[in-house]
Amino acid sequence: MPIHLVGETIDAKQAFQRAQTGELVQLLRGIYIDQNDDVDAVVLGHAIRIAHYLYPSAYLSSASAARQAPTADGRLFISGRRNQRTRLRGLEIIQNEAPPHPSTTTVIVGDDLGEMRIEASSPRQRLLEAFRLRSEHASAIDTELRLQMAERLIEEFGTPKDAADAVWALARENGWYREGEGAERFLLSRPGAAKAPANKAAFELVIAWHGEPLGRLAHDGFEWRWKASRRSGPALVRDTTPGKLPAFIESLLPEGWLAQVLNQRDERDALRRGRRYMSNITVVEARQKLQNLPADILVTRLADFTDGGRFTGHYEGPARQTLADSFEQNLSRIFARAETPRLSGVQIKAPMHLSPEGALLPAIDLPFTHILKPAGTSGFEMLPIVEWLCLELGRAAGFSVPGIALVPMPDTMPPALLVERFDIRQGPEDQRRLALEDFCSVLDLPASAKYDGTIERMARGMRPLSTDPAPDLNILFRRALFAWLIADGDMHLKNLALLKIAAPSARTFTNVRFAPLYDAVTTRVFPGLAGDRMALKVNGKDDRLTRRDFMALARTIGVPLGAAEDAIIELVSNLVRALETVCLPTFALDSKAAADIQDQVLSLARERCAALGDEVG
């Protein structure tokens, strides 16, 4: 399974021609593999060669210098002129800024293309790298590897004191005084000696995926520490910023209404009080507690209890009941138990279970199969109605959309939206492992930065991860266009995601594709949002977008201009036809407010389709 590097194993013209015929697949600029090869196996098998090709002036460092290989979770550590990282499927190349006077040595690394000589941190520098502050390079060196490094230095210099002196000389030369102090203490100490009393505020949690531990997440009272399990499965949680909560875990935490209901003080409080999360993630204090939590497996299809967009099953969840108890108060009570799944996002929502008999029940101790989005307040009572319309328009426009239905609610409440989960196993025989990773996590950004990205930045983050990047870039292009056409001002980084799927015994994700459409809403029809703009900029703009802006976007993210033209024509045409056929279920139209807001949504979309259609014509 060879890898082809332009300028080293293949010339640029030949690579381009073979890629055009489908014989080769381009992974990154200058890097190709054969069409039928296992991408992850090739990338991981040639990880050091790829890193040297991309960063010829860098050298192996940290755990990668000690082992001359990526870590078990696919991270390869190098040092060079600046801090940067590159993700390529199951491989993540993490470069930090090298010290001014590095101490390196030559190592020999072999792969399918033969042996190569490459520079790596010397034994003295490796130990100093293990004590860098807030460094991912340091966190990758566990205690066992530190001990091996220390033993190697003591063997070379004779005594712990002489080894410490040699390490200190290098530390002073580079201004690494704190690192030198840490390395000296480690060399002169006796591992296993009595430890000081632990901080009672510290704790450790087991993070599991589909019931199998991914690793341990600890907080020592000051910062977070993530330690991945020694397992052969795909790397899902990435510890990119030591001391910080990993972005994937943060993306699962409650926001908005639910965060207020739970009265969580901080991330620590949220994780200690919740057990079940989206993407088949569970959080427990001890591994044995995983056995008491139900697996989220779809047992009943929503389509079996849907007629013309209306849910025909039996809603048995919270209701308004009395004037003294509001619906929100009753809904919040189901979250009092730690077993109730937690959901991210600002909108009010509840985890539900649809039984084979059509009963819609709170998923407290049942599989979490569907999400209920009830009506909001303060002018957002029609939010479920609008989202249903937009998702159905998206379905008609050609997007993959999960099963949805409007649920008649008790006590004269407005209809709620019910959405079927697509990130869980689709039946008892389904053994796949699935995860939904939103683009805040993909781009390693906190949830608070969900409005700070651009479509172009999303494309850069997605391209090396997708198992079929060309169609996914086309979907991203069409999603941006669709958001503009329906006046969706809330298509932010947490409302776009990758659906990652691994076969039962696969070491890496076998399928990473753009997730189906969800959380699509015409925001301009709500109070105070008549001038709402795009959440993510396109071609540097968030309003008054034109065909020219979308063609500029296509050029930037790598969608062929002909394909972009076709996508615009097809999407506008499909949406124009859908605007004449998509209509709310009859029971929902009994409300004048629902009928009026439907007219507003459809009118806005018609106006924008007409404007863009005129430009195309």
XYZ file of C-alpha atoms in Angstrom:
617
model
C 0.000 0.000 0.000
C 2.339 2.791 -1.230
C 1.940 6.511 -0.804
C 2.777 8.910 -3.619
C 4.590 12.162 -2.817
C 4.943 14.717 -5.594
C 8.598 15.485 -6.196
C 9.786 12.369 -4.368
C 8.009 9.275 -5.679
C 5.949 10.786 -8.523
C 6.043 13.953 -10.614
C 3.269 16.528 -10.470
C 1.990 15.975 -14.023
C 1.730 12.221 -13.638
C -0.007 12.582 -10.259
C -2.555 14.998 -11.705
C -3.298 12.783 -14.695
C -3.711 9.640 -12.606
C -5.965 11.518 -10.177
C -8.126 12.738 -13.070
C -8.626 9.159 -14.260
C -9.554 8.027 -10.741
C -6.456 5.860 -10.308
C -5.147 8.034 -7.463
C -6.868 9.930 -4.654
C -5.439 13.222 -3.401
C -5.280 13.499 0.390
C -3.468 16.820 0.705
C -1.567 18.919 -1.761
C 1.244 16.749 -3.092
C 0.098 13.589 -1.284
C -1.770 10.813 -3.109
C -2.708 7.184 -2.536
C -4.027 4.442 -4.810
C -7.804 4.474 -5.284
C -8.459 1.046 -3.735
C -6.087 1.293 -0.757
C -7.159 1.640 2.877
C -6.613 5.361 3.458
C -6.115 5.170 7.227
C -3.742 2.228 7.022
C -1.619 4.001 4.397
C -1.572 7.309 6.281
C -0.683 5.786 9.656
C 1.853 3.417 8.069
C 3.677 6.387 6.493
C 3.005 8.970 9.211
C 6.606 10.039 9.748
C 7.325 10.194 6.030
C 4.235 12.395 5.523
C 5.269 14.696 8.388
C 8.796 14.997 6.982
C 7.385 15.757 3.530
C 5.089 18.487 4.854
C 7.594 19.921 7.360
C 11.108 19.054 6.138
C 12.797 21.372 8.656
C 11.005 19.940 11.703
C 12.189 17.077 13.884
C 10.449 14.349 15.857
C 9.858 15.269 19.478
C 8.103 14.143 22.656
C 6.671 10.603 22.609
C 7.228 10.343 18.844
C 10.973 10.910 19.289
C 11.106 8.158 21.892
C 9.077 5.624 19.915
C 9.661 6.784 16.310
C 5.964 6.293 15.640
C 2.593 7.987 16.206
C 0.814 7.422 19.509
C -1.908 4.776 19.744
C -4.552 7.458 19.100
C -2.846 8.672 15.915
C -0.902 11.739 17.129
C 2.586 12.453 15.788
C 4.630 15.099 17.598
C 7.215 17.280 15.868
C 8.961 20.573 16.634
C 9.743 23.329 14.166
C 9.487 27.038 13.504
C 5.927 27.561 14.744
C 2.953 26.018 16.504
C 0.556 24.347 14.053
C -1.330 21.114 13.489
C -2.468 19.107 10.483
C -5.197 16.471 10.553
C -5.253 13.797 7.874
C -7.913 11.164 8.542
C -6.710 9.107 11.532
C -3.394 10.983 11.782
C -2.838 14.302 13.541
C 0.565 15.966 13.135
C 1.126 18.345 16.054
C 4.021 20.774 15.772
C 5.174 23.081 18.533
C 7.764 25.808 18.392
C 11.269 24.413 18.819
C 13.634 25.917 21.412
C 16.318 28.295 20.113
C 19.100 25.730 20.574
C 17.582 22.272 20.216
C 19.544 19.122 20.931
C 18.735 16.525 18.276
C 19.985 13.186 17.106
C 19.474 11.155 13.940
C 17.065 8.207 14.011
C 16.298 5.673 11.280
C 12.650 5.026 10.466
C 11.399 2.348 8.085
C 8.095 1.984 6.211
C 6.877 0.371 2.982
C 8.987 2.797 0.929
C 12.173 1.852 2.760
C 14.325 3.435 5.458
C 14.789 7.148 6.010
C 16.973 9.189 8.349
C 15.291 11.962 10.274
C 16.206 14.231 13.148
C 14.629 13.706 16.575
C 14.967 15.204 20.046
C 17.953 13.846 21.933
C 17.375 11.871 25.173
C 18.147 14.993 27.240
C 15.705 17.166 25.322
C 12.965 14.501 25.423
C 12.987 14.562 29.216
C 12.776 18.358 29.235
C 9.864 18.186 26.765
C 8.051 15.933 29.250
C 7.929 18.819 31.728
C 6.778 21.645 29.456
C 3.862 23.601 30.906
C 0.416 23.295 29.269
C 1.935 21.369 26.400
C 0.246 18.606 24.444
C 3.736 17.304 23.727
C 4.316 16.912 27.464
C 0.951 15.322 28.179
C 1.682 12.594 25.611
C 4.615 11.360 27.734
C 3.132 9.230 30.503
C 4.882 8.250 33.736
C 6.100 4.940 32.323
C 7.811 6.660 29.397
C 9.296 9.307 31.713
C 10.813 6.545 33.822
C 12.305 4.941 30.720
C 13.785 8.302 29.671
C 15.240 8.873 33.140
C 16.786 5.383 33.274
C 18.338 5.952 29.840
C 19.977 9.204 30.981
C 21.202 7.770 34.280
C 22.750 4.866 32.370
C 24.490 7.328 30.023
C 25.803 9.772 32.656
C 26.374 7.375 35.533
C 24.340 8.856 38.391
C 21.036 10.711 38.791
C 22.978 13.823 39.837
C 25.216 13.769 36.758
C 22.180 13.149 34.530
C 20.378 16.109 36.144
C 23.427 18.336 35.592
C 23.542 17.368 31.907
C 19.843 18.087 31.450
C 20.204 21.403 33.306
C 22.953 22.510 30.931
C 20.582 22.105 27.980
C 17.703 23.732 29.883
C 19.768 26.858 30.649
C 20.916 27.116 27.031
C 17.279 27.329 25.889
C 15.800 29.241 28.818
C 13.744 26.227 29.887
C 14.206 26.793 33.620
C 10.886 25.398 34.830
C 11.378 22.343 32.626
C 14.876 21.896 34.058
C 13.539 22.059 37.622
C 10.880 19.462 36.857
C 13.337 17.111 35.147
C 15.844 17.455 37.996
C 13.230 16.653 40.654
C 12.144 13.615 38.679
C 15.693 12.323 38.209
C 16.619 12.805 41.872
C 13.357 11.548 43.359
C 12.494 7.956 44.133
C 9.365 6.874 42.197
C 6.896 5.119 44.473
C 7.794 7.140 47.585
C 5.023 8.353 49.876
C 2.792 10.951 48.268
C 1.304 14.071 49.792
C -2.410 13.952 50.702
C -4.621 14.402 47.649
C -6.883 17.393 47.068
C -10.386 16.208 47.973
C -11.831 18.439 45.261
C -10.046 16.322 42.649
C -11.988 13.606 40.842
C -11.755 11.248 37.901
C -14.451 10.126 35.465
C -14.680 7.284 32.970
C -15.703 8.419 29.471
C -17.263 5.577 27.473
C -18.511 5.265 23.906
C -21.108 2.604 23.144
C -20.437 1.225 26.618
C -16.680 0.782 26.082
C -14.270 3.120 27.958
C -12.471 5.645 25.777
C -10.349 6.952 28.612
C -10.324 8.803 31.914
C -11.017 12.488 32.420
C -9.613 13.925 35.623
C -9.698 17.331 37.281
C -7.137 18.069 39.996
C -8.797 21.251 41.221
C -6.825 23.357 38.755
C -7.087 21.875 35.281
C -8.385 18.951 33.223
C -6.325 15.919 32.269
C -7.348 13.414 29.625
C -5.790 9.956 29.393
C -6.923 7.720 26.545
C -7.413 4.018 27.200
C -5.087 1.496 25.620
C -7.568 0.340 23.027
C -7.596 -0.455 19.349
C -10.655 1.590 18.389
C -10.851 4.983 16.646
C -9.604 8.104 18.416
C -12.695 10.174 19.194
C -11.593 12.488 22.030
C -8.551 14.651 21.248
C -6.614 16.370 24.028
C -5.465 19.308 21.927
C -4.916 21.893 24.683
C -3.564 20.361 27.909
C -5.428 21.625 30.935
C -8.572 22.407 28.953
C -11.655 20.229 28.600
C -11.327 18.375 25.258
C -13.441 20.103 22.609
C -15.465 16.961 21.822
C -16.523 16.597 25.471
C -17.320 20.307 25.787
C -19.537 20.105 22.691
C -21.794 17.629 24.517
C -22.496 19.826 27.538
C -25.881 21.514 28.080
C -26.340 25.144 27.080
C -29.038 27.767 27.409
C -32.299 26.629 28.960
C -31.054 23.216 30.116
C -27.912 24.690 31.686
C -30.159 27.010 33.711
C -32.493 24.156 34.684
C -29.584 22.041 35.892
C -28.149 25.031 37.735
C -24.686 23.863 36.827
C -21.895 26.011 38.170
C -19.204 24.976 35.699
C -17.976 22.149 33.471
C -16.973 20.088 36.495
C -20.443 20.292 37.965
C -22.105 19.481 34.638
C -20.065 16.337 34.017
C -20.400 15.011 37.552
C -24.191 15.387 37.476
C -24.862 13.817 34.068
C -24.491 10.260 32.829
C -25.780 10.065 29.249
C -25.007 12.329 26.304
C -25.396 12.534 22.548
C -23.112 10.496 20.264
C -23.497 7.409 22.490
C -21.246 8.901 25.172
C -21.633 8.001 28.849
C -19.825 9.504 31.832
C -19.532 7.554 35.099
C -17.339 7.499 38.193
C -16.582 3.782 37.916
C -16.614 1.376 34.994
C -19.084 -1.039 36.625
C -21.766 1.664 36.555
C -21.846 1.462 32.744
C -23.848 -1.753 33.019
C -26.823 0.070 34.551
C -27.314 2.499 31.653
C -29.477 1.606 28.628
C -27.919 1.561 25.156
C -29.419 4.064 22.732
C -30.737 1.861 19.910
C -33.601 2.788 17.602
C -36.400 0.279 18.205
C -39.306 2.051 16.469
C -39.300 4.205 13.340
C -41.043 7.550 13.584
C -42.393 6.991 10.053
C -44.547 4.149 11.438
C -46.422 6.686 13.569
C -46.547 9.661 11.204
C -49.362 10.644 8.851
C -48.971 13.734 6.696
C -46.421 15.232 9.043
C -48.540 14.604 12.171
C -47.402 12.266 14.960
C -50.091 9.590 15.406
C -48.659 7.880 18.475
C -49.358 8.706 22.123
C -47.500 11.538 23.823
C -46.856 10.577 27.442
C -44.347 13.214 28.430
C -44.600 16.361 30.562
C -47.675 18.581 30.152
C -48.883 21.930 31.436
C -51.429 20.360 33.832
C -52.117 23.337 36.084
C -51.616 27.076 36.061
C -49.272 26.709 39.019
C -47.003 24.305 37.149
C -45.791 25.517 33.769
C -44.762 23.098 31.033
C -41.135 24.154 31.439
C -41.223 23.364 35.166
C -42.665 19.908 34.504
C -40.156 19.283 31.719
C -37.280 20.327 33.940
C -38.211 17.713 36.532
C -37.201 14.855 34.246
C -33.636 16.229 34.290
C -33.458 15.909 38.077
C -32.143 12.370 37.583
C -28.564 11.895 36.407
C -29.708 9.090 34.067
C -31.714 11.520 31.907
C -29.654 12.233 28.763
C -28.145 15.727 28.496
C -28.476 17.724 25.266
C -26.488 20.667 23.964
C -28.006 23.683 22.231
C -29.889 26.716 23.487
C -33.409 25.649 22.453
C -35.743 23.891 24.918
C -35.750 20.178 24.152
C -36.249 16.811 25.809
C -34.824 13.312 25.247
C -37.609 10.869 24.384
C -38.163 7.169 23.688
C -40.619 5.938 21.067
C -41.921 2.497 22.028
C -43.110 -0.185 19.562
C -46.673 0.673 20.644
C -46.222 4.298 19.649
C -45.893 5.685 23.178
C -43.608 8.720 23.362
C -41.976 8.604 26.796
C -39.219 10.568 28.565
C -35.943 8.668 28.057
C -34.973 8.607 31.720
C -34.160 4.904 31.999
C -35.071 3.996 28.413
C -33.124 4.175 25.124
C -32.871 7.784 23.945
C -34.193 7.561 20.372
C -35.933 10.870 19.595
C -35.644 14.558 20.477
C -38.722 16.598 21.360
C -38.577 20.336 20.694
C -41.588 22.039 22.302
C -42.778 25.563 21.583
C -40.715 28.397 22.954
C -41.892 31.527 24.733
C -41.691 35.300 24.236
C -42.498 35.250 20.539
C -40.898 31.881 19.733
C -44.060 29.787 20.167
C -43.986 28.895 16.461
C -40.338 27.724 16.440
C -41.232 23.991 16.027
C -43.584 24.910 13.153
C -40.869 26.885 11.363
C -38.233 24.181 11.859
C -40.595 21.514 10.490
C -41.201 23.635 7.389
C -37.483 24.285 6.823
C -36.511 20.641 7.258
C -39.206 19.536 4.826
C -38.029 22.176 2.351
C -34.505 20.816 2.811
C -35.695 17.274 2.159
C -37.439 18.364 -1.039
C -34.326 20.303 -2.063
C -32.272 17.100 -1.982
C -30.677 17.021 1.466
C -30.579 14.000 3.758
C -33.007 14.810 6.603
C -33.930 12.663 9.629
C -37.499 11.541 10.287
C -39.602 14.356 11.768
C -43.209 14.933 12.832
C -45.268 17.610 14.548
C -46.721 16.377 17.846
C -50.139 17.615 19.032
C -49.507 18.685 22.615
C -51.928 18.572 25.573
C -53.453 21.544 27.395
C -53.856 23.694 24.235
C -50.092 24.003 23.834
C -48.685 24.700 20.324
C -47.369 21.646 18.442
C -43.890 20.334 19.265
C -41.333 19.004 16.787
C -40.168 15.397 17.133
C -36.871 14.443 15.458
C -35.534 10.919 15.032
C -31.893 10.457 16.001
C -29.543 9.465 13.197
C -26.411 9.154 15.378
C -27.473 5.901 17.056
C -27.638 2.262 15.996
C -30.595 1.558 13.760
C -31.699 -1.726 15.339
C -30.576 -4.633 17.556
C -28.498 -6.187 14.743
C -26.619 -2.964 14.012
C -23.141 -3.250 15.549
C -21.663 -0.067 14.107
C -20.204 2.594 16.388
C -21.433 6.102 15.618
C -20.511 9.588 16.762
C -21.681 13.049 15.770
C -18.937 15.679 15.937
C -20.016 19.270 15.419
C -17.688 21.754 13.775
C -16.794 23.506 17.017
C -15.170 20.227 18.017
C -13.767 19.553 14.531
C -12.081 22.985 14.532
C -11.118 22.668 18.211
C -13.148 25.707 19.260
C -15.191 26.251 22.432
C -18.986 26.374 22.134
C -18.818 30.125 22.809
C -17.037 30.529 19.450
C -19.777 28.873 17.392
C -20.492 32.098 15.484
C -16.827 32.912 14.845
C -16.085 30.623 11.892
C -16.512 30.821 8.156
C -17.631 28.303 5.552
C -14.122 28.399 4.095
C -12.582 27.463 7.454
C -15.050 24.595 7.812
C -13.949 23.256 4.428
C -10.293 23.310 5.484
C -11.143 21.380 8.643
C -13.364 18.839 6.902
C -11.315 18.007 3.808
C -8.638 15.852 5.519
C -11.200 14.058 7.723
C -13.941 13.119 5.260
C -13.761 9.675 3.681
C -15.268 11.204 0.524
C -14.252 14.880 0.532
C -15.447 15.950 -2.923
C -19.169 15.168 -2.334
C -18.939 16.539 1.212
C -17.509 19.843 0.002
C -20.401 19.980 -2.443
C -22.836 19.390 0.434
C -21.175 22.142 2.462
C -21.515 24.502 -0.505
C -25.199 23.602 -0.913
C -25.859 23.913 2.833
C -24.510 27.475 2.808
C -26.662 28.267 -0.229
C -29.753 26.707 1.362
C -29.251 28.685 4.582
C -29.199 31.896 2.561
C -32.271 30.968 0.529
C -34.422 30.213 3.604
C -32.972 33.128 5.631
C -31.456 30.840 8.277
C -29.368 33.131 10.466
C -28.523 30.401 12.969
C -26.469 27.981 10.857
C -23.485 28.153 13.208
C -20.656 25.685 13.882
C -22.676 23.599 16.337
C -25.548 23.195 13.863
C -23.259 21.529 11.307
C -21.470 18.257 11.967
C -19.662 15.197 10.699
C -21.242 11.775 11.220
C -18.430 9.356 12.044
C -19.018 5.602 11.776
C -16.688 2.727 12.646
C -17.199 -0.945 11.858
C -17.341 -3.209 14.954
C -13.617 -4.084 15.003
C -12.157 -1.175 12.999
C -9.200 0.738 14.441
C -10.240 3.903 12.618
C -13.486 5.423 11.412
C -14.557 3.641 8.246
C -17.005 6.345 7.182
C -16.765 10.067 7.958
C -19.330 12.129 6.066
C -21.274 15.361 6.371
C -24.171 14.804 8.769
C -27.826 15.088 7.701
C -29.594 18.447 7.881
C -30.788 19.463 11.348
C -31.668 22.657 13.261
C -32.557 24.583 10.071
C -34.776 27.591 10.853
C -35.882 30.764 9.069
C -34.834 33.167 11.803
C -36.082 36.385 10.142
C -39.723 35.597 10.978
C -39.208 35.934 14.741
C -39.458 39.100 16.852
C -36.370 41.278 16.741
C -34.711 39.192 13.991
C -36.158 40.765 10.842
C -32.666 41.862 9.834
C -30.926 38.653 10.907
C -27.752 37.864 8.971
C -25.902 34.640 8.146
C -24.204 33.145 11.215
C -21.115 32.133 9.202
C -19.637 34.419 6.589
C -19.428 33.509 2.909
C -16.764 35.304 0.864
C -16.358 37.691 3.800
C -20.074 38.633 3.830
C -23.033 37.712 6.012
C -25.792 39.529 4.098
C -26.815 40.581 0.576
C -25.200 37.470 -0.861
C -25.152 37.018 -4.626
C -24.280 34.322 -7.115
C -20.806 35.878 -7.361
C -20.245 35.320 -3.641
C -21.185 31.658 -3.902
C -18.972 31.133 -6.939
C -16.099 32.729 -5.000
C -16.863 30.315 -2.155
C -16.734 27.378 -4.588
C -13.307 28.439 -5.855
C -11.986 28.824 -2.320
C -13.163 25.481 -0.950
C -12.357 23.458 -4.071
C -15.773 22.819 -5.620
C -15.393 22.834 -9.443
C -17.117 25.870 -10.909
C -19.244 23.744 -13.217
C -20.426 21.656 -10.261
C -21.166 24.854 -8.320
C -23.243 26.258 -11.193
C -25.165 22.988 -11.404
C -25.701 22.956 -7.636
C -27.135 26.483 -7.642
C -29.496 25.742 -10.534
C -30.625 22.413 -9.095
C -31.108 23.685 -5.535
C -33.037 26.780 -6.599
C -35.217 24.726 -8.963
C -35.952 22.046 -6.343
C -36.724 24.663 -3.712
C -39.043 26.623 -6.015
C -41.042 23.446 -6.673
C -41.063 22.565 -2.966
C -42.438 25.985 -2.059
C -45.597 25.092 -3.973
C -46.112 21.700 -2.319
C -44.727 21.786 1.238
C -47.487 22.638 3.692
C -48.086 22.234 7.405
C -50.281 19.340 8.594
C -53.962 20.254 8.726
C -54.185 20.239 12.516
C -51.347 22.790 12.761
C -53.032 25.138 10.276
C -56.010 25.471 12.619
C -53.928 28.146 14.311
C -53.916 31.498 12.503
C -50.449 32.209 13.928
C -49.127 29.019 12.321
C -50.749 29.798 8.977
C -49.345 33.343 9.018
C -45.806 32.262 9.857
C -45.911 29.574 7.170
C -46.761 32.284 4.621
C -43.851 34.397 5.862
C -41.340 31.543 5.618
C -42.434 30.562 2.120
C -42.539 34.177 0.921
C -39.004 34.898 2.124
C -37.697 31.787 0.383
C -39.555 32.671 -2.835
C -38.039 36.151 -2.889
C -34.503 34.871 -2.449
C -34.928 32.034 -4.942
C -36.256 34.532 -7.494
C -33.332 36.911 -6.908
C -30.696 34.208 -7.236
C -32.556 32.576 -10.116
C -32.540 35.854 -12.061
C -28.756 36.088 -11.620
C -28.284 32.528 -12.877
C -30.601 33.136 -15.805
